Coordinates of C-alpha atoms in Angstrom, one line a residue:
M815 CA -8.2 159.1 128.6
E816 CA -11.3 160.8 129.7
N817 CA -10.5 160.4 133.4
L818 CA -7.2 161.8 132.6
R819 CA -8.8 164.9 131.4
R820 CA -10.6 165.3 134.6
L821 CA -7.6 164.7 136.8
L822 CA -5.2 167.2 134.9
P823 CA -5.8 170.9 133.9
S824 CA -3.9 170.4 130.9
I825 CA -1.1 168.1 129.1
N826 CA 1.0 171.3 129.2
S827 CA 1.0 171.4 133.0
L828 CA 2.9 168.1 133.0
V829 CA 5.7 169.6 130.7
V830 CA 5.9 172.6 133.1
F831 CA 6.0 170.4 136.1
E832 CA 8.7 168.2 134.4
A833 CA 11.0 171.2 133.8
A834 CA 10.5 172.7 137.3
G835 CA 11.2 169.4 139.1
R836 CA 14.1 168.6 137.0
L837 CA 15.7 172.1 137.5
S838 CA 14.4 172.8 141.2
S839 CA 13.4 176.2 140.0
F840 CA 10.3 177.8 138.6
T841 CA 12.5 180.8 137.2
A842 CA 14.7 178.3 135.4
A843 CA 11.8 176.3 134.1
A844 CA 10.3 179.6 132.8
R845 CA 13.5 180.3 131.0
E846 CA 13.9 177.0 129.3
L847 CA 10.2 176.9 128.2
R848 CA 10.1 180.6 127.3
M849 CA 7.3 181.4 129.8
T850 CA 7.1 183.9 132.5
Q851 CA 7.9 182.8 136.1
A852 CA 4.3 183.7 137.1
A853 CA 2.8 181.5 134.3
V854 CA 5.0 178.5 135.7
S855 CA 3.8 179.2 139.2
Y856 CA 0.3 179.3 138.2
A857 CA 0.5 176.1 136.1
I858 CA 2.0 174.2 139.1
A859 CA -0.6 175.5 141.4
R860 CA -3.3 174.4 139.2
L861 CA -1.8 171.1 138.8
E862 CA -1.4 170.6 142.6
D863 CA -5.0 171.8 143.0
H864 CA -6.4 169.1 140.7
L865 CA -4.3 166.4 142.1
G866 CA -5.0 167.3 145.8
A867 CA -1.3 167.2 146.7
A868 CA 1.6 169.6 147.3
L869 CA 4.2 168.7 144.6
F870 CA 6.8 171.3 145.7
R871 CA 8.1 172.5 148.9
R872 CA 8.6 176.3 148.6
E873 CA 11.8 177.4 150.3
H874 CA 13.7 180.7 150.2
R875 CA 14.8 181.6 146.8
R876 CA 14.3 177.7 145.7
V877 CA 11.7 174.9 145.3
R878 CA 12.3 171.3 145.7
L879 CA 10.0 168.3 144.9
S880 CA 8.0 167.0 148.0
E881 CA 7.9 163.2 148.5
A882 CA 4.7 162.9 146.5
G883 CA 6.2 165.3 143.9
E884 CA 9.3 163.0 143.5
R885 CA 7.0 159.9 142.8
F886 CA 4.9 161.6 140.4
H887 CA 7.9 163.5 138.7
A888 CA 9.5 160.0 138.0
D889 CA 6.5 158.8 136.2
V890 CA 5.7 162.0 134.3
T891 CA 9.5 162.0 133.1
I892 CA 9.2 158.4 131.8
G893 CA 5.8 159.1 130.1
L894 CA 7.1 162.4 128.5
S895 CA 10.3 160.8 127.2
H896 CA 8.4 158.0 125.6
I897 CA 6.2 160.5 123.9
Q898 CA 9.2 162.6 122.8
R899 CA 11.0 159.8 121.2
S900 CA 8.0 158.6 119.4
A901 CA 7.3 162.0 118.0
Q902 CA 11.0 162.3 117.0
N903 CA 10.7 158.9 115.1
L904 CA 7.5 159.9 113.4
R905 CA 8.9 163.1 112.3
A906 CA 12.1 161.4 111.0
V907 CA 9.9 158.8 109.0
A908 CA 7.8 161.7 107.6
T909 CA 10.5 164.1 106.7
G910 CA 13.9 162.4 106.5
G911 CA 16.5 164.9 105.7
H912 CA 19.4 163.5 107.8
V913 CA 20.5 160.2 109.1
T914 CA 22.5 159.5 112.3
L915 CA 24.9 156.5 112.2
A916 CA 26.3 155.3 115.4
C917 CA 29.7 153.5 115.3
S918 CA 33.1 153.1 117.0
T919 CA 35.6 155.8 116.5
A920 CA 37.8 153.3 114.5
F921 CA 34.9 152.4 112.1
A922 CA 34.4 156.0 111.6
A923 CA 38.1 156.9 110.9
W924 CA 39.2 153.8 109.0
W925 CA 36.0 152.6 107.2
M926 CA 33.5 155.4 106.8
V927 CA 35.7 158.4 106.2
P928 CA 37.6 157.0 103.3
R929 CA 34.2 156.1 101.6
M930 CA 32.6 159.7 102.2
A931 CA 33.3 160.9 98.7
R932 CA 31.5 157.8 97.3
F933 CA 28.7 158.1 99.8
R934 CA 28.1 161.9 98.7
A935 CA 28.2 160.9 95.1
D936 CA 25.6 158.0 95.6
L937 CA 23.3 159.7 98.1
P938 CA 23.8 163.5 97.7
H939 CA 20.3 164.2 99.1
I940 CA 21.2 162.6 102.5
D941 CA 22.8 164.5 105.4
L942 CA 24.8 161.9 107.2
R943 CA 25.8 162.4 110.9
I944 CA 28.2 160.0 112.2
Q945 CA 28.0 159.7 116.1
S946 CA 31.1 157.8 117.4
A947 CA 31.2 156.6 120.9
D948 CA 33.5 154.4 123.0
R949 CA 30.7 152.1 123.9
D950 CA 27.6 150.8 122.2
L951 CA 24.7 153.1 122.5
D952 CA 21.1 152.5 123.1
L953 CA 19.7 153.3 119.6
V954 CA 16.1 153.7 120.9
G955 CA 16.9 155.8 123.9
E956 CA 19.3 158.1 121.9
G957 CA 16.7 158.4 118.9
I958 CA 19.4 156.9 116.5
P959 CA 18.1 154.8 113.5
L960 CA 21.4 152.9 112.6
A961 CA 24.5 151.6 114.1
V962 CA 27.5 149.3 113.2
R963 CA 28.3 146.8 115.8
G964 CA 30.4 143.7 116.3
G965 CA 29.1 140.6 118.1
N966 CA 26.3 138.1 118.2
P967 CA 22.9 139.4 117.0
G968 CA 21.3 137.0 119.3
D969 CA 22.5 139.2 122.2
W970 CA 20.4 142.1 120.7
P971 CA 16.9 141.0 120.5
Q972 CA 15.6 144.5 120.2
Y973 CA 17.5 145.1 117.0
Q974 CA 17.4 143.7 113.5
A975 CA 20.8 143.1 112.0
E976 CA 22.5 142.4 108.7
P977 CA 26.2 141.2 108.4
L978 CA 28.5 143.8 107.1
A979 CA 32.0 142.3 107.4
P980 CA 33.5 139.0 109.1
E981 CA 36.1 139.6 111.9
E982 CA 39.4 138.8 110.3
I983 CA 42.7 139.9 112.0
Y984 CA 46.3 140.0 111.0
P985 CA 49.5 141.8 111.9
V986 CA 50.4 145.1 110.2
C987 CA 53.2 147.7 110.4
A988 CA 54.4 150.8 108.5
A989 CA 56.7 150.4 105.5
S990 CA 59.1 152.7 107.3
Y991 CA 59.2 150.3 110.2
L992 CA 60.8 147.6 108.1
A993 CA 63.6 149.9 106.9
G994 CA 66.8 148.3 108.2
R995 CA 64.9 145.3 109.8
T996 CA 64.4 141.7 108.6
R997 CA 60.9 141.4 107.7
P998 CA 59.0 138.8 110.0
E999 CA 57.5 136.0 108.0
T1000 CA 56.2 133.8 110.6
A1001 CA 54.1 134.3 113.9
A1002 CA 57.2 133.3 116.0
D1003 CA 59.2 136.0 114.1
L1004 CA 57.0 138.6 115.6
L1005 CA 57.8 137.8 119.2
S1006 CA 61.1 139.7 118.9
H1007 CA 59.3 142.9 117.6
P1008 CA 57.6 145.7 119.6
L1009 CA 53.9 144.9 119.8
I1010 CA 51.3 147.6 120.1
H1011 CA 48.3 146.2 122.1
L1012 CA 44.7 147.4 122.0
E1013 CA 43.2 147.5 125.5
E1014 CA 39.6 148.0 124.6
P1015 CA 37.8 149.5 127.8
H1016 CA 34.2 148.8 126.8
R1017 CA 33.8 146.4 124.0
S1018 CA 35.2 142.9 123.7
A1019 CA 38.2 142.6 121.3
A1020 CA 40.7 139.9 120.2
T1021 CA 44.2 140.4 121.6
W1022 CA 47.8 139.5 120.6
R1023 CA 47.4 136.4 122.9
D1024 CA 44.4 135.3 121.0
W1025 CA 46.1 135.7 117.7
F1026 CA 49.2 133.9 118.9
A1027 CA 47.1 131.1 120.6
A1028 CA 45.6 130.4 117.1
V1029 CA 49.1 129.2 115.8
G1030 CA 49.9 127.3 119.1
I1031 CA 52.2 130.0 120.8
E1032 CA 51.6 130.4 124.5
G1033 CA 50.4 133.6 126.0
R1034 CA 53.3 133.8 128.4
R1035 CA 55.6 134.2 125.4
V1036 CA 53.9 137.2 124.1
P1037 CA 55.7 140.5 125.0
R1038 CA 53.6 143.3 126.4
G1039 CA 54.8 146.4 124.6
L1040 CA 52.9 149.6 124.1
Q1041 CA 49.1 149.4 125.4
I1042 CA 46.6 151.8 124.0
N1043 CA 42.9 152.0 124.6
D1044 CA 41.8 153.6 121.4
Y1045 CA 42.1 151.6 118.0
V1046 CA 42.5 154.9 116.1
L1047 CA 45.6 155.7 118.2
V1048 CA 46.9 152.2 117.8
I1049 CA 46.8 152.5 113.9
Q1050 CA 48.4 156.1 114.0
S1051 CA 51.2 154.6 116.2
V1052 CA 51.8 151.9 113.6
M1053 CA 51.9 154.4 110.9
A1054 CA 54.5 156.4 112.9
G1055 CA 56.6 153.2 112.9
Q1056 CA 56.3 152.5 116.6
G1057 CA 55.7 148.8 116.1
V1058 CA 53.4 146.0 114.9
A1059 CA 49.6 145.9 115.7
L1060 CA 46.7 143.6 115.0
G1061 CA 44.8 144.9 111.9
W1062 CA 41.1 144.2 111.5
R1063 CA 40.7 143.5 107.9
H1064 CA 37.6 145.6 107.1
L1065 CA 39.4 148.6 108.9
V1066 CA 42.9 148.3 107.6
E1067 CA 42.5 146.7 104.1
G1068 CA 42.3 150.2 102.4
L1069 CA 45.6 151.2 104.2
V1070 CA 47.3 148.0 103.1
D1071 CA 46.2 148.2 99.5
S1072 CA 47.4 151.8 99.3
G1073 CA 50.9 150.8 100.8
V1074 CA 50.3 152.9 104.0
L1075 CA 50.4 149.7 106.1
V1076 CA 52.3 146.3 105.3
R1077 CA 50.5 143.0 106.2
L1078 CA 52.9 140.6 108.1
T1079 CA 52.7 136.8 107.9
D1080 CA 50.3 134.6 106.2
H1081 CA 48.2 133.9 109.4
V1082 CA 44.7 135.4 109.7
L1083 CA 42.6 135.0 112.8
A1084 CA 39.1 134.4 111.7
T1085 CA 37.1 134.7 115.1
G1086 CA 33.7 133.6 113.4
M1087 CA 32.3 136.9 114.6
Q1088 CA 30.7 139.4 112.3
F1089 CA 30.1 143.1 112.4
H1090 CA 26.7 144.2 111.6
V1091 CA 24.5 147.1 110.5
I1092 CA 21.7 147.2 113.1
W1093 CA 18.5 149.2 113.5
P1094 CA 15.8 149.1 116.1
R1095 CA 13.3 146.2 115.6
D1096 CA 10.2 148.2 116.6
V1097 CA 10.9 151.5 115.1
A1098 CA 10.2 152.2 111.4
L1099 CA 13.0 153.4 109.4
S1100 CA 12.6 156.5 107.3
R1101 CA 13.3 156.2 103.7
P1102 CA 16.7 158.0 104.0
A1103 CA 17.7 155.7 106.7
Q1104 CA 16.8 152.7 104.6
E1105 CA 19.1 154.2 101.8
V1106 CA 22.0 154.5 104.1
R1107 CA 21.6 151.0 105.5
D1108 CA 21.4 149.5 102.0
W1109 CA 24.3 151.6 100.8
L1110 CA 26.6 150.3 103.8
L1111 CA 25.7 146.8 103.0
A1112 CA 26.4 147.2 99.3
Q1113 CA 29.9 148.5 99.7
P1114 CA 32.8 146.5 98.3
G1115 CA 34.4 144.3 101.0
A1116 CA 31.2 144.7 103.2

């Protein structure tokens, strides 16, 4: 790093350069970094002088990166982002305080929220932050220590994984839906009922066709019905008596046990897939994150 010290006036100049290049404005960079515009201009000028290259084109009331500046900015951005993530991870390990858990909206709503009172009782010193998303997040890139994800851990070599729950699926409806109707007892009986379909936009998910195929019923016989791309809305539609939907056991079991939902037929589709708690392989977990991970895995039914 001795050569780097001779090349650059200061590491702070890279921070200033990154902000000015990203914002295409010395004034905006000064505002973001809480510096004066003159200090930003001076830092950029010193950096250009040390490198022997013009990094910006100064135009009327704006600046933009030169060709050399664009190349250098791309490398500086990558380097500083790595430093930022590493510093955040070190601080999290050292101080703890809060833990972020990434998961689907469905897992947050139907698995995590019903258990929050128990979580607060068991781990009152931890501030849990649930970050739901409609797609699987890059935990390292987002600085997130833990996630719940369904699939094959072999597809995620960058993560460590522990199984949380198997994927088991059965049909459910609301108790009110059965009022005045004959309760369907077999898979074939369900063909005459309005089916609510989950059309998962980003994650792979079993379908009604998969469920019926497992008992030998051809997909062409499966009625289309209502199609929804969010599982929380699927279950809310079921609870409103709109029809029958597939229930993932680990998500709907509490609703079935409480009588909010009714399980239909004896057939369960066991896909062989598991849902897992995962965490980055090359990032040390803070003590609070370890406690949250262990708590998740210790829950009844997990």
